[in-house]
């Protein structure tokens, strides 16, 4: 049985490799000619995994067609959309090649922006290890809390058992496996020594590129007031008197070389989603780099805005977008249901906000004057009910009658 190749643009990991592919791609030769792709076998560990939409292991490889992402970036795009705020993750990579300098920079920036993620990288070979930029890239990974090591015989055996369709055949070490591992390990130690020396002498340049962002960081006037946050993000099903209009507010956070934040709200004839798309489109972002964007909505996107967001992401493959929402907008009407399904099917995940996300928004997007977030009554209960409704919408191919019946049963 051969490994199933990934369709370019896909974000789903493979489950296994065929034995010949593994042996050829992971052979730790000092000069590995003809190995032009990186294979990345991963494991993710946390208290709540595995789950159907977040398997705890799999395999990625380079994508040849645009955006041409290397395996490391394909993994990050997949992983980012499944991260849950506040959870801790231990990620292990077994890679045929160590990351190139550009991937190393992006992985390092990702780790700095997501402090709950710990990464361990075990490499069969070092990628163009004589090139200074690749050596410095490996050192920057170490500075970003990533543990980088060379694969040993035990690691190759582990990969064979867990990532190869070996049909009960034992792993057969190739000639000079241990000797090659020792050679690569000595090279990695030399890289860390020389890079540390350069770092101490101040010869490393900064990896941050402020000029990439046309508008820079948002200023304090963009923060929400306490009153607006509690009124607009409140996830109660029904309001009590005095009534007020609950508009769409959108708070976003863009992670790249810099962290950029902003807030938009519905204005007559101009949806918050449209303002957000215009804002990101005006930044002149480097299309050769991945950017991770998290949006927090008071109302989930309408059907029209859902299509706009999908088109925007598909037209900008360097952007990875995920959405948290406090409430579902007209979730019993078929076209809005289809909008939510369209987002999910287009790899733009939609998740219902819990107390963790509300608290995060309070800390990062509200002029809170140093006061802690105070959850409102039944916040958790409302979140669970809305989450159940969203789950029903996204999990099955329903007809309008089916979903209207679900609505009546859930009392939403």
Coordinates of C-alpha atoms in Angstrom, one line a residue:
X1 CA 0.0 0.0 0.0
X2 CA 1.4 3.4 -1.0
X3 CA 1.1 6.7 0.8
X4 CA -1.8 8.8 -0.3
X5 CA -0.4 12.0 -1.8
X6 CA -1.8 15.3 -0.6
X7 CA -3.7 17.4 -3.1
X8 CA -2.1 20.8 -3.4
X9 CA -3.9 23.3 -1.1
X10 CA -5.2 20.6 1.2
X11 CA -4.9 20.9 4.9
X12 CA -5.6 17.3 5.8
X13 CA -2.7 15.2 7.0
X14 CA -1.8 11.8 5.6
X15 CA -2.1 8.8 8.0
X16 CA 0.8 6.6 6.9
X17 CA 3.7 6.4 4.4
X18 CA 4.6 3.3 2.4
X19 CA 7.9 1.6 3.6
X20 CA 9.8 2.5 0.4
X21 CA 8.9 6.2 0.7
X22 CA 9.9 6.3 4.4
X23 CA 13.2 4.6 3.8
X24 CA 14.1 6.8 0.8
X25 CA 13.0 10.1 2.2
X26 CA 14.3 9.6 5.8
X27 CA 17.6 7.9 5.0
X28 CA 20.1 10.1 6.9
X29 CA 22.8 10.2 4.3
X30 CA 25.5 12.9 4.5
X31 CA 24.7 13.8 0.9
X32 CA 21.0 13.0 0.2
X33 CA 20.6 13.5 -3.5
X34 CA 17.2 13.4 -5.1
X35 CA 15.3 14.2 -1.8
X36 CA 13.7 17.4 -2.9
X37 CA 10.7 17.3 -0.5
X38 CA 10.3 17.4 3.2
X39 CA 8.2 14.9 5.0
X40 CA 6.9 15.8 8.5
X41 CA 5.5 13.2 10.8
X42 CA 3.8 14.9 13.8
X43 CA 2.3 14.1 17.2
X44 CA 0.2 16.5 19.3
X45 CA -0.4 16.0 22.9
X46 CA -2.8 17.8 25.3
X47 CA -5.3 16.9 27.9
X48 CA -8.3 17.1 25.6
X49 CA -7.0 15.3 22.5
X50 CA -7.6 13.4 20.3
X51 CA -10.8 14.5 18.7
X52 CA -12.4 13.9 15.3
X53 CA -11.4 17.3 13.9
X54 CA -7.9 17.3 15.5
X55 CA -6.1 14.0 15.2
X56 CA -3.1 13.6 17.5
X57 CA -0.8 12.4 14.7
X58 CA -0.3 12.5 11.0
X59 CA 2.0 13.4 8.1
X60 CA 2.5 16.5 5.9
X61 CA 4.7 17.1 3.0
X62 CA 5.6 20.1 0.8
X63 CA 3.0 21.4 -1.5
X64 CA 4.3 22.0 -5.0
X65 CA 1.6 24.4 -6.4
X66 CA 0.8 27.9 -5.1
X67 CA 1.3 28.9 -2.3
X68 CA 4.2 26.4 -2.4
X69 CA 4.3 26.1 1.3
X70 CA 6.9 23.8 2.9
X71 CA 5.7 21.0 5.1
X72 CA 6.4 23.0 8.3
X73 CA 4.1 25.8 7.1
X74 CA 1.4 23.4 5.9
X75 CA 1.4 22.0 9.4
X76 CA 1.2 25.4 11.1
X77 CA -1.8 26.4 8.9
X78 CA -3.6 23.2 9.8
X79 CA -2.6 23.4 13.5
X80 CA -3.5 27.1 14.0
X81 CA -7.1 26.6 13.0
X82 CA -7.5 23.9 15.6
X83 CA -5.9 25.6 18.5
X84 CA -8.1 26.3 21.5
X85 CA -7.4 29.4 23.6
X86 CA -5.8 28.6 27.0
X87 CA -4.9 25.0 26.2
X88 CA -1.3 23.7 26.3
X89 CA 0.1 21.7 23.5
X90 CA 3.3 19.5 23.2
X91 CA 4.1 19.1 19.5
X92 CA 6.7 16.7 18.2
X93 CA 8.0 16.7 14.6
X94 CA 10.0 14.0 12.9
X95 CA 11.3 15.6 9.7
X96 CA 13.3 14.3 6.8
X97 CA 15.0 17.7 6.4
X98 CA 15.4 20.4 9.1
X99 CA 13.6 23.7 8.4
X100 CA 15.1 26.1 5.9
X101 CA 15.8 29.6 7.2
X102 CA 12.5 31.1 6.1
X103 CA 10.5 28.3 7.7
X104 CA 12.6 28.5 10.8
X105 CA 11.8 32.2 11.2
X106 CA 8.1 31.7 10.7
X107 CA 8.0 28.7 13.2
X108 CA 9.9 30.8 15.7
X109 CA 7.5 33.7 15.3
X110 CA 4.6 31.3 15.7
X111 CA 6.0 29.9 19.0
X112 CA 6.6 33.4 20.3
X113 CA 3.0 34.4 19.6
X114 CA 1.5 31.2 21.0
X115 CA 3.1 30.7 24.4
X116 CA 1.1 27.5 25.2
X117 CA 2.7 25.6 22.3
X118 CA 5.9 23.6 22.9
X119 CA 7.7 22.2 19.9
X120 CA 10.3 19.4 19.7
X121 CA 11.9 18.8 16.2
X122 CA 13.8 15.6 15.4
X123 CA 15.5 15.8 12.0
X124 CA 17.0 13.1 9.9
X125 CA 19.2 15.5 8.1
X126 CA 20.2 19.2 8.3
X127 CA 19.1 21.3 5.3
X128 CA 22.1 23.0 3.6
X129 CA 23.8 23.2 6.9
X130 CA 26.8 25.1 5.5
X131 CA 24.6 28.1 4.6
X132 CA 24.8 30.8 7.2
X133 CA 21.1 31.7 7.0
X134 CA 20.0 28.1 7.6
X135 CA 22.4 27.8 10.6
X136 CA 21.0 31.0 12.1
X137 CA 17.5 29.8 11.5
X138 CA 18.1 26.7 13.6
X139 CA 19.5 28.9 16.3
X140 CA 16.5 31.2 16.3
X141 CA 14.3 28.1 16.7
X142 CA 16.2 27.3 19.9
X143 CA 15.8 30.9 21.1
X144 CA 12.0 30.5 20.6
X145 CA 11.9 27.5 22.9
X146 CA 12.0 24.8 20.2
X147 CA 14.1 21.8 20.9
X148 CA 16.0 20.7 17.8
X149 CA 17.7 17.3 17.7
X150 CA 19.0 14.7 15.3
X151 CA 17.1 11.5 14.9
X152 CA 18.7 8.3 16.3
X153 CA 18.0 4.7 15.6
X154 CA 15.3 4.7 18.3
X155 CA 13.5 7.6 16.6
X156 CA 13.6 5.9 13.1
X157 CA 12.2 2.8 14.7
X158 CA 9.5 4.8 16.4
X159 CA 8.5 6.5 13.1
X160 CA 8.4 3.1 11.4
X161 CA 6.0 1.7 14.0
X162 CA 3.7 4.7 14.1
X163 CA 3.8 6.4 10.7
X164 CA 4.5 3.7 8.2
X165 CA 2.2 1.0 6.7
X166 CA 4.8 -1.6 7.5
X167 CA 2.5 -4.7 7.4
X168 CA 4.0 -6.1 10.6
X169 CA 7.5 -6.0 9.1
X170 CA 10.3 -4.8 11.5
X171 CA 12.4 -1.8 10.7
X172 CA 15.6 -2.6 8.8
X173 CA 18.3 0.0 9.6
X174 CA 20.3 1.1 6.5
X175 CA 24.0 1.0 6.3
X176 CA 25.9 3.6 8.5
X177 CA 22.7 4.8 10.1
X178 CA 24.3 5.3 13.6
X179 CA 27.5 6.8 12.0
X180 CA 25.4 9.3 10.0
X181 CA 23.4 10.3 13.0
X182 CA 26.6 11.0 15.0
X183 CA 27.9 13.1 12.1
X184 CA 24.7 15.2 11.9
X185 CA 24.6 15.5 15.6
X186 CA 28.2 16.9 15.7
X187 CA 27.2 19.4 12.9
X188 CA 24.2 20.6 14.9
X189 CA 26.2 21.1 18.0
X190 CA 28.7 23.1 16.0
X191 CA 25.9 25.3 14.6
X192 CA 24.6 26.1 18.1
X193 CA 28.1 26.9 19.3
X194 CA 28.9 29.2 16.4
X195 CA 25.5 30.8 16.4
X196 CA 25.6 31.5 20.1
X197 CA 28.9 33.2 19.6
X198 CA 27.5 35.4 16.8
X199 CA 24.4 36.2 18.9
X200 CA 26.5 37.3 21.8
X201 CA 28.6 39.5 19.6
X202 CA 25.4 41.2 18.2
X203 CA 25.8 39.9 14.6
X204 CA 22.2 38.6 14.4
X205 CA 19.7 40.8 12.7
X206 CA 16.2 41.2 14.0
X207 CA 13.6 38.9 12.4
X208 CA 10.8 41.6 12.9
X209 CA 9.9 43.6 9.8
X210 CA 7.7 46.5 10.9
X211 CA 7.7 48.0 7.4
X212 CA 5.6 45.0 6.3
X213 CA 2.5 46.6 7.9
X214 CA 1.3 49.7 6.4
X215 CA -0.6 50.8 9.5
X216 CA 1.4 49.4 12.3
X217 CA -0.1 48.6 15.7
X218 CA -3.6 50.0 16.5
X219 CA -3.6 52.9 18.9
X220 CA -5.5 53.0 22.2
X221 CA -8.5 54.8 20.8
X222 CA -9.4 51.6 19.0
X223 CA -10.1 49.8 22.3
X224 CA -13.7 49.0 23.1
X225 CA -15.3 50.6 26.2
X226 CA -16.3 48.3 29.1
X227 CA -20.0 49.1 28.5
X228 CA -19.9 48.3 24.7
X229 CA -18.1 45.0 25.4
X230 CA -20.6 43.8 28.0
X231 CA -23.5 44.9 25.9
X232 CA -22.4 43.7 22.5
X233 CA -20.5 40.5 23.3
X234 CA -23.0 39.3 25.9
X235 CA -24.2 35.9 24.7
X236 CA -27.7 35.9 26.3
X237 CA -30.4 34.5 24.1
X238 CA -32.9 37.4 24.9
X239 CA -32.4 40.8 26.3
X240 CA -34.2 42.3 29.2
X241 CA -35.5 45.8 29.3
X242 CA -34.2 48.4 28.5
X243 CA -33.7 46.9 25.1
X244 CA -30.8 48.0 22.8
X245 CA -29.5 46.9 19.4
X246 CA -26.8 44.3 19.3
X247 CA -24.6 45.1 16.4
X248 CA -21.8 43.1 14.8
X249 CA -18.4 43.9 16.4
X250 CA -15.3 42.3 15.0
X251 CA -12.0 42.3 16.9
X252 CA -9.0 40.8 15.1
X253 CA -5.5 39.8 15.9
X254 CA -2.9 39.2 13.1
X255 CA 0.2 37.2 14.0
X256 CA 3.2 37.6 11.8
X257 CA 6.6 39.2 12.4
X258 CA 4.6 41.7 14.4
X259 CA 1.3 41.5 16.3
X260 CA -1.4 43.7 14.9
X261 CA -4.8 44.3 16.5
X262 CA -7.9 46.1 15.5
X263 CA -11.7 46.4 16.1
X264 CA -14.5 47.2 13.7
X265 CA -18.3 47.5 14.1
X266 CA -21.3 47.6 11.8
X267 CA -21.9 50.9 10.1
X268 CA -24.9 51.6 7.9
X269 CA -24.3 49.8 4.7
X270 CA -20.8 48.8 5.6
X271 CA -20.5 45.5 7.5
X272 CA -17.7 44.9 9.9
X273 CA -16.4 42.0 7.8
X274 CA -16.0 44.3 4.8
X275 CA -14.1 46.8 6.8
X276 CA -11.8 44.0 8.1
X277 CA -11.2 42.7 4.5
X278 CA -10.3 46.2 3.4
X279 CA -8.0 46.7 6.3
X280 CA -6.0 43.5 5.8
X281 CA -5.9 44.0 2.1
X282 CA -4.4 47.4 2.5
X283 CA -1.4 46.2 4.6
X284 CA 0.7 45.0 1.7
X285 CA 1.6 41.7 3.4
X286 CA 4.4 39.5 2.1
X287 CA 2.6 36.8 0.1
X288 CA 5.6 34.4 0.7
X289 CA 4.9 34.4 4.4
X290 CA 2.1 32.9 6.4
X291 CA 0.0 35.2 8.6
X292 CA -2.4 33.8 11.3
X293 CA -5.5 35.9 11.9
X294 CA -8.0 35.3 14.7
X295 CA -11.4 37.1 14.7
X296 CA -13.8 37.5 17.6
X297 CA -17.4 38.3 16.5
X298 CA -20.4 39.3 18.4
X299 CA -22.6 37.9 15.7
X300 CA -21.5 35.2 13.3
X301 CA -21.2 36.4 9.6
X302 CA -24.3 36.7 7.5
X303 CA -24.4 34.6 4.3
X304 CA -23.1 37.4 2.2
X305 CA -20.2 38.2 4.5
X306 CA -19.4 34.5 4.8
X307 CA -18.9 34.3 1.0
X308 CA -16.8 37.4 1.1
X309 CA -14.5 36.0 3.8
X310 CA -14.1 32.7 2.0
X311 CA -13.3 34.5 -1.3
X312 CA -10.8 36.7 0.5
X313 CA -9.0 33.8 2.1
X314 CA -9.0 31.7 -1.1
X315 CA -7.6 34.7 -3.0
X316 CA -4.9 35.2 -0.4
X317 CA -3.4 31.8 0.4
X318 CA -0.8 33.4 2.7
X319 CA -3.6 34.1 5.2
X320 CA -4.9 31.6 7.8
X321 CA -8.2 32.7 9.3
X322 CA -10.2 31.3 12.2
X323 CA -13.4 32.8 13.8
X324 CA -14.8 32.8 17.3
X325 CA -18.3 34.1 17.7
X326 CA -20.4 35.0 20.7
X327 CA -23.8 34.4 19.0
X328 CA -25.2 32.9 15.8
X329 CA -26.8 35.3 13.5
X330 CA -30.3 34.2 12.3
X331 CA -29.2 30.6 12.7
X332 CA -32.7 29.2 11.9
X333 CA -32.8 30.7 8.4
X334 CA -31.5 28.4 5.7
X335 CA -29.2 30.9 3.8
X336 CA -27.4 31.8 7.1
X337 CA -27.0 28.2 7.9
X338 CA -25.4 27.6 4.5
X339 CA -23.1 30.6 5.1
X340 CA -21.8 28.9 8.3
X341 CA -21.4 25.6 6.4
X342 CA -19.6 27.4 3.6
X343 CA -17.0 28.8 6.0
X344 CA -16.4 25.5 7.6
X345 CA -16.1 23.6 4.3
X346 CA -13.7 26.2 3.0
X347 CA -11.3 25.7 5.9
X348 CA -12.3 28.8 7.8
X349 CA -13.3 27.2 11.2
X350 CA -16.1 28.8 13.3
X351 CA -16.0 28.2 17.0
X352 CA -18.4 29.5 19.8
X353 CA -16.7 31.7 22.4
X354 CA -16.4 30.4 25.9
X355 CA -15.4 32.2 29.1
X356 CA -11.7 31.9 28.0
X357 CA -12.3 33.8 24.7
X358 CA -14.4 36.4 26.4
X359 CA -11.7 37.0 29.0
X360 CA -9.1 37.1 26.3
X361 CA -11.0 39.8 24.4
X362 CA -11.6 41.7 27.6
X363 CA -7.8 41.7 28.2
X364 CA -6.7 42.6 24.7
X365 CA -9.4 44.7 23.1
X366 CA -11.1 46.6 25.9
X367 CA -10.1 49.7 27.8
X368 CA -10.6 47.7 31.0
X369 CA -8.6 50.1 33.3
X370 CA -6.9 47.1 34.8
X371 CA -10.1 45.5 36.1
X372 CA -10.6 41.7 35.7
X373 CA -13.3 40.2 33.5
X374 CA -16.5 39.6 35.3
X375 CA -18.6 36.8 33.6
X376 CA -22.3 37.4 33.4
X377 CA -24.9 35.1 34.7
X378 CA -25.3 31.8 32.8
X379 CA -22.4 32.6 30.4
X380 CA -21.3 29.0 30.3
X381 CA -24.8 27.6 29.8
X382 CA -25.5 30.0 26.9
X383 CA -22.1 29.0 25.3
X384 CA -22.9 25.3 25.5
X385 CA -26.4 25.8 24.0
X386 CA -25.0 27.9 21.1
X387 CA -22.1 25.4 20.6
X388 CA -24.6 22.5 20.4
X389 CA -26.6 24.4 17.8
X390 CA -23.5 25.2 15.7
X391 CA -22.4 21.6 16.0
X392 CA -25.7 20.4 14.5
X393 CA -25.4 22.9 11.7
X394 CA -21.9 21.9 10.7
X395 CA -22.0 18.1 11.3
X396 CA -24.7 17.1 8.9
X397 CA -26.1 17.8 5.5
X398 CA -29.5 19.1 6.7
X399 CA -32.6 20.3 4.9
X400 CA -34.2 23.6 6.0
X401 CA -37.0 21.6 7.7
X402 CA -34.5 19.4 9.6
X403 CA -32.7 22.5 11.0
X404 CA -35.9 24.4 11.9
X405 CA -36.9 21.4 13.9
X406 CA -33.5 21.4 15.6
X407 CA -34.1 25.0 16.4
X408 CA -37.4 24.3 18.1
X409 CA -35.9 21.4 20.1
X410 CA -33.0 23.5 21.3
X411 CA -35.2 26.4 22.4
X412 CA -32.7 28.9 21.0

